[in-house]
PDB file of C-alpha atoms in Angstrom:
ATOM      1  CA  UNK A  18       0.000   0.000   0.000  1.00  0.00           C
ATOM      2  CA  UNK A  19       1.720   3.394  -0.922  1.00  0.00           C
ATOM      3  CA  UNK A  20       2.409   5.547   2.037  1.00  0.00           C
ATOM      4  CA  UNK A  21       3.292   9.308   2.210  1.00  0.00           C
ATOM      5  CA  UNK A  22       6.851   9.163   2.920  1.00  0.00           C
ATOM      6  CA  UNK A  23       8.435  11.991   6.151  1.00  0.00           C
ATOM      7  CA  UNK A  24      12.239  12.683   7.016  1.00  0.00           C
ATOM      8  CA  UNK A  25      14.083  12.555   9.328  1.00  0.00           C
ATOM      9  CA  UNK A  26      11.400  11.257  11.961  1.00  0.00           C
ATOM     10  CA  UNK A  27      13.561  12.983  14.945  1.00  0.00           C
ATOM     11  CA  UNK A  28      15.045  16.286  14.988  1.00  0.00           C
ATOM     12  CA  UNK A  29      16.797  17.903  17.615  1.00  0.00           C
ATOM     13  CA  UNK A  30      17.884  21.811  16.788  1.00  0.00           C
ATOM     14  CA  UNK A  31      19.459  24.473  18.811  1.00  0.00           C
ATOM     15  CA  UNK A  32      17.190  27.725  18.764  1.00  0.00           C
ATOM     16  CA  UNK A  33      18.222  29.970  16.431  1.00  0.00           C
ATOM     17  CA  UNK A  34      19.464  27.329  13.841  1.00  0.00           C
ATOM     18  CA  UNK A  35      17.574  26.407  10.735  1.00  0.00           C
ATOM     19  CA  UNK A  36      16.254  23.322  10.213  1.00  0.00           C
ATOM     20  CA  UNK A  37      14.414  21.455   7.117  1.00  0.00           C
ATOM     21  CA  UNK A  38      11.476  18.448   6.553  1.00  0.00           C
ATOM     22  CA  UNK A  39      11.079  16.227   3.433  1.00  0.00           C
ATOM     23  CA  UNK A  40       7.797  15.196   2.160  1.00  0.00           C
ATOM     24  CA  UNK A  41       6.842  12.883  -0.703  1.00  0.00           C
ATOM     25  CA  UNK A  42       3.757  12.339  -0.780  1.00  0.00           C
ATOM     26  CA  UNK A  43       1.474   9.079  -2.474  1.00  0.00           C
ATOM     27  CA  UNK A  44       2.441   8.884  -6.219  1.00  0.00           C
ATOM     28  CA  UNK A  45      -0.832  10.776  -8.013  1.00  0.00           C
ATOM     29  CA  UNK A  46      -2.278  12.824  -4.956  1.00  0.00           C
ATOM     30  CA  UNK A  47      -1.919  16.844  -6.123  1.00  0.00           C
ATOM     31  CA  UNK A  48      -3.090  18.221  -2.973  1.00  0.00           C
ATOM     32  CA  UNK A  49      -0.117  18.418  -0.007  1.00  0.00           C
ATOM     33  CA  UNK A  50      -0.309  19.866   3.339  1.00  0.00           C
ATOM     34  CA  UNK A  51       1.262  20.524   5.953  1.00  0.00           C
ATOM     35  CA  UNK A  52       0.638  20.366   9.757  1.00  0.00           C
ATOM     36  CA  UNK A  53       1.604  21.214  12.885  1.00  0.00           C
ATOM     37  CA  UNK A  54       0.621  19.062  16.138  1.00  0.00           C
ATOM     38  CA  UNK A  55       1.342  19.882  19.834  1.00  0.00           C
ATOM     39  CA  UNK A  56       0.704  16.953  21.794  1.00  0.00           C
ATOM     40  CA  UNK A  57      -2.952  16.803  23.353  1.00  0.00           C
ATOM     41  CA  UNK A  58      -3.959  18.770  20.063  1.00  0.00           C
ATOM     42  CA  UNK A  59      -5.435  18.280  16.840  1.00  0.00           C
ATOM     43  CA  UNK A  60      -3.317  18.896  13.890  1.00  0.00           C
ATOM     44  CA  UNK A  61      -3.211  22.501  12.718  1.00  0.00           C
ATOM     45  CA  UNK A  62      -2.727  23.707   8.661  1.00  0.00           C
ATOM     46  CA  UNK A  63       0.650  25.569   8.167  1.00  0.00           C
ATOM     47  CA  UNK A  64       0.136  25.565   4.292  1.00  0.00           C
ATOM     48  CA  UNK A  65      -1.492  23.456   1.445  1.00  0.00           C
ATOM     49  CA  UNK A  66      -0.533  22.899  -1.840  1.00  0.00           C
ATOM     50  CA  UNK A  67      -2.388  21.944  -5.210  1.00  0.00           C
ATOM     51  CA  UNK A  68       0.438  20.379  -7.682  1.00  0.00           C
ATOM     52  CA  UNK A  69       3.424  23.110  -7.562  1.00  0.00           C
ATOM     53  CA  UNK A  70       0.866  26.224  -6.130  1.00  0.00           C
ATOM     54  CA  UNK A  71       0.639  27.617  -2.573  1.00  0.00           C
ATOM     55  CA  UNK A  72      -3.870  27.121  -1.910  1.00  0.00           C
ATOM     56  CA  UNK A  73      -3.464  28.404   1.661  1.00  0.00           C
ATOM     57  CA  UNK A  74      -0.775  29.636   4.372  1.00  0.00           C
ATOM     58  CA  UNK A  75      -2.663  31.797   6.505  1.00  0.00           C
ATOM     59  CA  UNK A  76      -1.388  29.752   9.550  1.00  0.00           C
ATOM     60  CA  UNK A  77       2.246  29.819   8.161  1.00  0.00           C
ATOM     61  CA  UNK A  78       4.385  32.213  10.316  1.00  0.00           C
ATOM     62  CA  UNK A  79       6.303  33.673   7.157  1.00  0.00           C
ATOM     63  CA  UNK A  80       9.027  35.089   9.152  1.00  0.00           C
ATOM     64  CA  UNK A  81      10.263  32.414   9.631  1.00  0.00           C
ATOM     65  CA  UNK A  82       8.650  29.214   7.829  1.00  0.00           C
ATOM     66  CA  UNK A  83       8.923  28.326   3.877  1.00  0.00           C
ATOM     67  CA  UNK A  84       7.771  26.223   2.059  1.00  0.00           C
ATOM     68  CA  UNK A  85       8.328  24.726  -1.684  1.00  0.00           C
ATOM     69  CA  UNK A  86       6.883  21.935  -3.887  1.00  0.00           C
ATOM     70  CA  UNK A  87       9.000  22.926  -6.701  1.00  0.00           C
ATOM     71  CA  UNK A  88       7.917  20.402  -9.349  1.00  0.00           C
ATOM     72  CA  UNK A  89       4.344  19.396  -7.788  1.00  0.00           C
ATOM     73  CA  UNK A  90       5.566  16.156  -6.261  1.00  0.00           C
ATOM     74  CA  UNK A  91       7.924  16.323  -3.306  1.00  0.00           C
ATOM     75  CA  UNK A  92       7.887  19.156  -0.629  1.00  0.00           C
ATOM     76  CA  UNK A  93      10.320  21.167   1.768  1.00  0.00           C
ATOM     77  CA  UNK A  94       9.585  22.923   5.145  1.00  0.00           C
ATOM     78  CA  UNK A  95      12.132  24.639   6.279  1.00  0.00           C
ATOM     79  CA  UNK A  96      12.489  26.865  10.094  1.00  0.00           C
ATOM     80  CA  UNK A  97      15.060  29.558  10.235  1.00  0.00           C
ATOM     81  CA  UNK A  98      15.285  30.579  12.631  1.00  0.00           C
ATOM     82  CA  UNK A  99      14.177  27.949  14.943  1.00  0.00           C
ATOM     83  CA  UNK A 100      12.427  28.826  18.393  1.00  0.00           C
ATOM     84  CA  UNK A 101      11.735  27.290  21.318  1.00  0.00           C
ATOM     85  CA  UNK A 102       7.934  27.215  20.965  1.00  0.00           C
ATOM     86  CA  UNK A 103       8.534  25.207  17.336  1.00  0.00           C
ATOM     87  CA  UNK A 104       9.166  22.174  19.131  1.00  0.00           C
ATOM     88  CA  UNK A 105       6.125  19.830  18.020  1.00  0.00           C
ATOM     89  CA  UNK A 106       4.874  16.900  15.604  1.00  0.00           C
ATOM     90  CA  UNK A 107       5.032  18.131  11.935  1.00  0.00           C
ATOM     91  CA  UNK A 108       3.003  16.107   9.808  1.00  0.00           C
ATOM     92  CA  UNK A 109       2.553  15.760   6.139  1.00  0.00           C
ATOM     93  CA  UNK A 110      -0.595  14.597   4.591  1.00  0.00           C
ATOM     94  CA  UNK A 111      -1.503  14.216   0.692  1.00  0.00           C
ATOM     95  CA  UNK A 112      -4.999  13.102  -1.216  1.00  0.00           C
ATOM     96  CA  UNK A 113      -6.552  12.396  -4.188  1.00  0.00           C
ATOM     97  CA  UNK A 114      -9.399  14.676  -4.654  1.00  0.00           C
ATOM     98  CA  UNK A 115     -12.204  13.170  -6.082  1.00  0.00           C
ATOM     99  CA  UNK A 116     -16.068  14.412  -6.344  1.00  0.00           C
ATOM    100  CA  UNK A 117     -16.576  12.185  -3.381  1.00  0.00           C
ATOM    101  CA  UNK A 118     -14.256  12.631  -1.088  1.00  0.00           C
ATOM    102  CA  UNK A 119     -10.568  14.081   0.186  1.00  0.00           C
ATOM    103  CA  UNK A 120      -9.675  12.024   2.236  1.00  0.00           C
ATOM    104  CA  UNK A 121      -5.841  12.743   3.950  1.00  0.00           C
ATOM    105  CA  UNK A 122      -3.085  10.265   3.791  1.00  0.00           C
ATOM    106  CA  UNK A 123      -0.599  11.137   6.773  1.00  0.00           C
ATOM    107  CA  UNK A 124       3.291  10.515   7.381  1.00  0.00           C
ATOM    108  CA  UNK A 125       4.850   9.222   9.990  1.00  0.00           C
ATOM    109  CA  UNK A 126       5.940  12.650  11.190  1.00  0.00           C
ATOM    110  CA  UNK A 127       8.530  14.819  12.192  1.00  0.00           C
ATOM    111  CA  UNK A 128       9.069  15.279  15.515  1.00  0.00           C
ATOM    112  CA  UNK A 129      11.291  18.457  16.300  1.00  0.00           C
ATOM    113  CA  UNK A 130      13.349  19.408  19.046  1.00  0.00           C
ATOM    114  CA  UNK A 131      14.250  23.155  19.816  1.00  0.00           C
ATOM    115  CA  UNK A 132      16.770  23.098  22.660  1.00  0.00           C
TER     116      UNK A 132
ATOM    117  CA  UNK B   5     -12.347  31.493  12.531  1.00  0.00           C
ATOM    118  CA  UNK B   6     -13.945  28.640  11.999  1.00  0.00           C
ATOM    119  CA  UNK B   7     -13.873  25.977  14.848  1.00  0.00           C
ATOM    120  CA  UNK B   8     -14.742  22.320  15.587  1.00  0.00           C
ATOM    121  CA  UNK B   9     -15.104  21.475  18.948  1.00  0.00           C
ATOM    122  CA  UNK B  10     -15.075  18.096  20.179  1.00  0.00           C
ATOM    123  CA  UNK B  11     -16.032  16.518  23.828  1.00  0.00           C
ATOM    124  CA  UNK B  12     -15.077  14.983  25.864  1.00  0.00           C
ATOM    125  CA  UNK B  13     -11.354  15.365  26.163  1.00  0.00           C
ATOM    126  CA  UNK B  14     -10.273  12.480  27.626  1.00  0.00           C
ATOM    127  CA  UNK B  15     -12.334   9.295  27.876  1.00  0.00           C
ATOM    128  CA  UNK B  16     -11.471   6.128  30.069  1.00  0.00           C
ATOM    129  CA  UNK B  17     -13.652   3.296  29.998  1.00  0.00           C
ATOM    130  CA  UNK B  18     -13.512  -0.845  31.284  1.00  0.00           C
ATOM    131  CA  UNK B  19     -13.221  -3.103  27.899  1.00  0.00           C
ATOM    132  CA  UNK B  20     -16.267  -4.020  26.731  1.00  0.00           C
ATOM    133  CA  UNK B  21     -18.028  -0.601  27.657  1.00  0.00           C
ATOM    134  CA  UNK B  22     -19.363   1.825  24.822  1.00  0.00           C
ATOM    135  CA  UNK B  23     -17.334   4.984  24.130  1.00  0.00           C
ATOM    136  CA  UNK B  24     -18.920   7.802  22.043  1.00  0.00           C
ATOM    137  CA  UNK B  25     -17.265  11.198  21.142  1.00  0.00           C
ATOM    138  CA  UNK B  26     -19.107  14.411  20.363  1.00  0.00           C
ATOM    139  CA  UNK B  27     -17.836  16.935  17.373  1.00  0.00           C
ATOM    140  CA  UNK B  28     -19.619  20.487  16.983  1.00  0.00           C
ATOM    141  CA  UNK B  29     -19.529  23.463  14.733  1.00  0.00           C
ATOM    142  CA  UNK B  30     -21.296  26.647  15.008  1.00  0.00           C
ATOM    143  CA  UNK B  31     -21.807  26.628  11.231  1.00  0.00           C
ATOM    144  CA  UNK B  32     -23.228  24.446   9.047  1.00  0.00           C
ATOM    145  CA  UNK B  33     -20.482  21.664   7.277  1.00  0.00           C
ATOM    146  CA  UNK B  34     -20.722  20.390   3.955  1.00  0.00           C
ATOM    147  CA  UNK B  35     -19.462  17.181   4.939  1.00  0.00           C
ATOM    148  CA  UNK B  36     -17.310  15.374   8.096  1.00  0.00           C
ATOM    149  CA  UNK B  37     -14.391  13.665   8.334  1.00  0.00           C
ATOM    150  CA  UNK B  38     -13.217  11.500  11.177  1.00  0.00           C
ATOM    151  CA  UNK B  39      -9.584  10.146  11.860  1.00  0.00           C
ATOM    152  CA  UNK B  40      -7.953   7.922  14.664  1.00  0.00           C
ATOM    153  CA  UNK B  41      -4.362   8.160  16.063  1.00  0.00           C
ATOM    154  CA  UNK B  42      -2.843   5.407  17.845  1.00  0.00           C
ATOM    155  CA  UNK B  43      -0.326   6.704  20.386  1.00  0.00           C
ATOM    156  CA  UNK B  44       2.534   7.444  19.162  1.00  0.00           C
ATOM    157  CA  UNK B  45       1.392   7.105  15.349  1.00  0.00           C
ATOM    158  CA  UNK B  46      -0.083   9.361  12.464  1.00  0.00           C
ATOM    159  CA  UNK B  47      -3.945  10.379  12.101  1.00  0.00           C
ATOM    160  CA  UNK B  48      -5.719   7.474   9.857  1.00  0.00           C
ATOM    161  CA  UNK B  49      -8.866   8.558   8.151  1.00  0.00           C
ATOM    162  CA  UNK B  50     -11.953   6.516   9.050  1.00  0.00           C
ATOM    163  CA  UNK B  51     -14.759   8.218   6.897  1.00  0.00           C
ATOM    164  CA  UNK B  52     -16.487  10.927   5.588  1.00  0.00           C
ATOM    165  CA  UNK B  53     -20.185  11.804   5.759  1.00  0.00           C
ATOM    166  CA  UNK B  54     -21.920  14.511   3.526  1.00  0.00           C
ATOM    167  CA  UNK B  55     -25.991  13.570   3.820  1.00  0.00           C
ATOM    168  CA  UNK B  56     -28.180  15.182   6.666  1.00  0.00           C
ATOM    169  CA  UNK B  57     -28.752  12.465   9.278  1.00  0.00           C
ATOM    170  CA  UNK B  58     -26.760  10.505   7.722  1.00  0.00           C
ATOM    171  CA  UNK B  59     -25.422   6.835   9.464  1.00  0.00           C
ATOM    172  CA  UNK B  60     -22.615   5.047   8.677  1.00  0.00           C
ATOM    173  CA  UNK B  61     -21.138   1.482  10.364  1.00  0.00           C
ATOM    174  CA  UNK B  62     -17.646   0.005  10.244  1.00  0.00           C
ATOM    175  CA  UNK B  63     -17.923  -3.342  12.171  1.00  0.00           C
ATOM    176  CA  UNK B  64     -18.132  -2.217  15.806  1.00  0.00           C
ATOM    177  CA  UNK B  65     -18.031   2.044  15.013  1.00  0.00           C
ATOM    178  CA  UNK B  66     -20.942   4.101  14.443  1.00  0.00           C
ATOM    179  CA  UNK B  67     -20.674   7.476  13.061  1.00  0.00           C
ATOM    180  CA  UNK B  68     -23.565   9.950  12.440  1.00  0.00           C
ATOM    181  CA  UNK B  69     -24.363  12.966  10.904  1.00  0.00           C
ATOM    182  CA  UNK B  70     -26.593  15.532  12.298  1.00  0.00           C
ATOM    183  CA  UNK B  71     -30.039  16.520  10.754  1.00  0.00           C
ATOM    184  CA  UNK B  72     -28.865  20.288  10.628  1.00  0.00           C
ATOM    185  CA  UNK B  73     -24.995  19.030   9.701  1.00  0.00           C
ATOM    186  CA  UNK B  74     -23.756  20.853  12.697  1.00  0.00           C
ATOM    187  CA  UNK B  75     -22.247  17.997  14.755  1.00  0.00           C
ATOM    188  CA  UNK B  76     -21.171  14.491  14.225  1.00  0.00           C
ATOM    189  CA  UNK B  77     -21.138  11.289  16.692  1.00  0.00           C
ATOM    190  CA  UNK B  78     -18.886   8.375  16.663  1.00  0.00           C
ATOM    191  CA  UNK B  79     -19.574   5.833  19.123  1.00  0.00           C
ATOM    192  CA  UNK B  80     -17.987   2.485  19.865  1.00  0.00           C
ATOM    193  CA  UNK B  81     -19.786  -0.356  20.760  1.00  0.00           C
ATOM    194  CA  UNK B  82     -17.789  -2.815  23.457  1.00  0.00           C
ATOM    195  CA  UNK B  83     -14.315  -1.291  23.416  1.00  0.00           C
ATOM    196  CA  UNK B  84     -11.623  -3.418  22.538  1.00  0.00           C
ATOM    197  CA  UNK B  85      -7.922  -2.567  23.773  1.00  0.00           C
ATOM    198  CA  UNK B  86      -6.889  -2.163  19.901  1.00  0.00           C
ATOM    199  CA  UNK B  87      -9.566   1.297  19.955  1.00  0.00           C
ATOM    200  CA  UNK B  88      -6.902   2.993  22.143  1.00  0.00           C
ATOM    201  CA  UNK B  89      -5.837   6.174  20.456  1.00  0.00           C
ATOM    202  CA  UNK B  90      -7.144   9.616  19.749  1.00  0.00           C
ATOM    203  CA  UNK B  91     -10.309  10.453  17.695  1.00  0.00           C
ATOM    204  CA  UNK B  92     -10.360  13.590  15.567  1.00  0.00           C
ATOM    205  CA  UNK B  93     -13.067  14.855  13.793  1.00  0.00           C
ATOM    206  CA  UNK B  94     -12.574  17.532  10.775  1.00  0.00           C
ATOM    207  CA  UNK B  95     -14.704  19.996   8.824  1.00  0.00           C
ATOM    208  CA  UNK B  96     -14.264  21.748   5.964  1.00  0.00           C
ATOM    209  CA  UNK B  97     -12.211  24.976   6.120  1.00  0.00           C
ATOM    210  CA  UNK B  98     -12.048  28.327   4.210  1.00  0.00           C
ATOM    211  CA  UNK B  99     -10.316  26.977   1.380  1.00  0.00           C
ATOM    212  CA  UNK B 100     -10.918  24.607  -1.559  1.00  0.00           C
ATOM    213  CA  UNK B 101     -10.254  20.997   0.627  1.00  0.00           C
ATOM    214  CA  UNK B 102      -8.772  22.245   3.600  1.00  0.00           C
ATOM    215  CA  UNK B 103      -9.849  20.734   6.698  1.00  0.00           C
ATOM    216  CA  UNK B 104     -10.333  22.050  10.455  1.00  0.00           C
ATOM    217  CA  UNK B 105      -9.549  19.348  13.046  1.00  0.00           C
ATOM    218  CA  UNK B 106     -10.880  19.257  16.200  1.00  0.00           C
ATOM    219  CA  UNK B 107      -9.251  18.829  19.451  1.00  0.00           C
ATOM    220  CA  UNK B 108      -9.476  15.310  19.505  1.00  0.00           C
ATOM    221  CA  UNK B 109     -11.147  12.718  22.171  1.00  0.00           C
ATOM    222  CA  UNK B 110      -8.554  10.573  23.780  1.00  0.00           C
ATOM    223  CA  UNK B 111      -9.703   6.941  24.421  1.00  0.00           C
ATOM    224  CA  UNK B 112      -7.723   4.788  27.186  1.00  0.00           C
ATOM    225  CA  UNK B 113      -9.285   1.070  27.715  1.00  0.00           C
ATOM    226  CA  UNK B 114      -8.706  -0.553  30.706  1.00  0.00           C
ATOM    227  CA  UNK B 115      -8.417  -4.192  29.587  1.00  0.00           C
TER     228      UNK B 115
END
């Protein structure tokens, strides 16, 4: 079964540094997003993608956050630079949107580390 | 913003017992979404539901649409150890197939 792939699974950054996540997601799925989860919380949008364009980043603190899906498949989020209060889950999630549904096909995760 | 609140927080119950969660939004929703996370792992989509009123079963979970599309129940019937995890539900945002998740209802089983 084809998975959307996340790395690395662990980081652990000094504040201040900068600090990047990988995303591929399921071979076919246009839409990409990604999230941010404190424990005890529900995921939270940082930004979405259709193919190569940006649909939403409200959420996305652009002082610091970026994001890229150069060629519509694989994705980058970079932190620079890094602050304490980044330390979380970030998740990656792609689907297939059909007239039924959109459903969202997680990775394993991120988990970062600000120190 | 739009929100999607979701009760109760935490949720422990003897195996065997019935769990259900509660999701509510203070507008209307287009359609529902629910997800489970196992401790430790990634949120797995369960289903979606669009219809008013609308019921859905897989095996022992019961999910359910409200007439007005407002809230959404999922209730488990005799919890099994393997239900641990976290139940989110998610509505439809501000943009084209973004989704707003809720807080999440955290189920512990006491086997």
């Amino acid at each position: 079964e084809a998975e959307v792939a996340q790395s690395p699974r662990y980081k652990i950054t000094e504040k201040s540094q900068a600090v990047a996540f990988w995303c591929d997601p399921i071979s076919g799925h246009a839409t990409l997003y990604w999230y941010r989860q404190i424990l005890g919380q529900g995921p939270e949008l940082l930004v979405q993608f259709q193919d190569e364009s940006v649909v939403d980043d409200s959420q996305l603190p652009k002082d610091r956050f970026s994001a890229e899906r150069l060629k519509g498949v694989d994705s980058t989020l970079k932190i620079q630079p890094a602050e304490l209060g980044d330390s979380a889950m970030y998740l990656c999630a792609s689907s297939l949107v059909t007239q039924e549904t959109y459903e969202q096909y997680f990775g394993p995760g991120t988990r970062l580390t600000v120190t | 913003g739009q929100q999607v609140m979701q009760i109760p927080q935490y949720q422990h119950v003897q195996e065997g017992e019935d769990f259900t969660t509660y999701c509510n939004s203070s507008t209307t929703l287009s359609n529902i979404q629910w997800y489970k996370q196992r401790p430790g792992g990634h949120p797995v989509f369960l289903i979606q539901l669009v219809k008013s009123g609308e019921v859905k079963k897989q095996k022992r979970l019961t999910f359910q649409f409200g007439e007005a599309k407002k809230n959404s129940s999922l209730h488990i019937t005799a919890t099994q150890t393997t239900d641990v995890g976290t139940y989110f539900c998610a509505g439809p945002g501000d943009s084209s197939y973004k989704l707003i998740f809720g807080s999440g209802t955290r189920l512990l089983v006491r086997p």
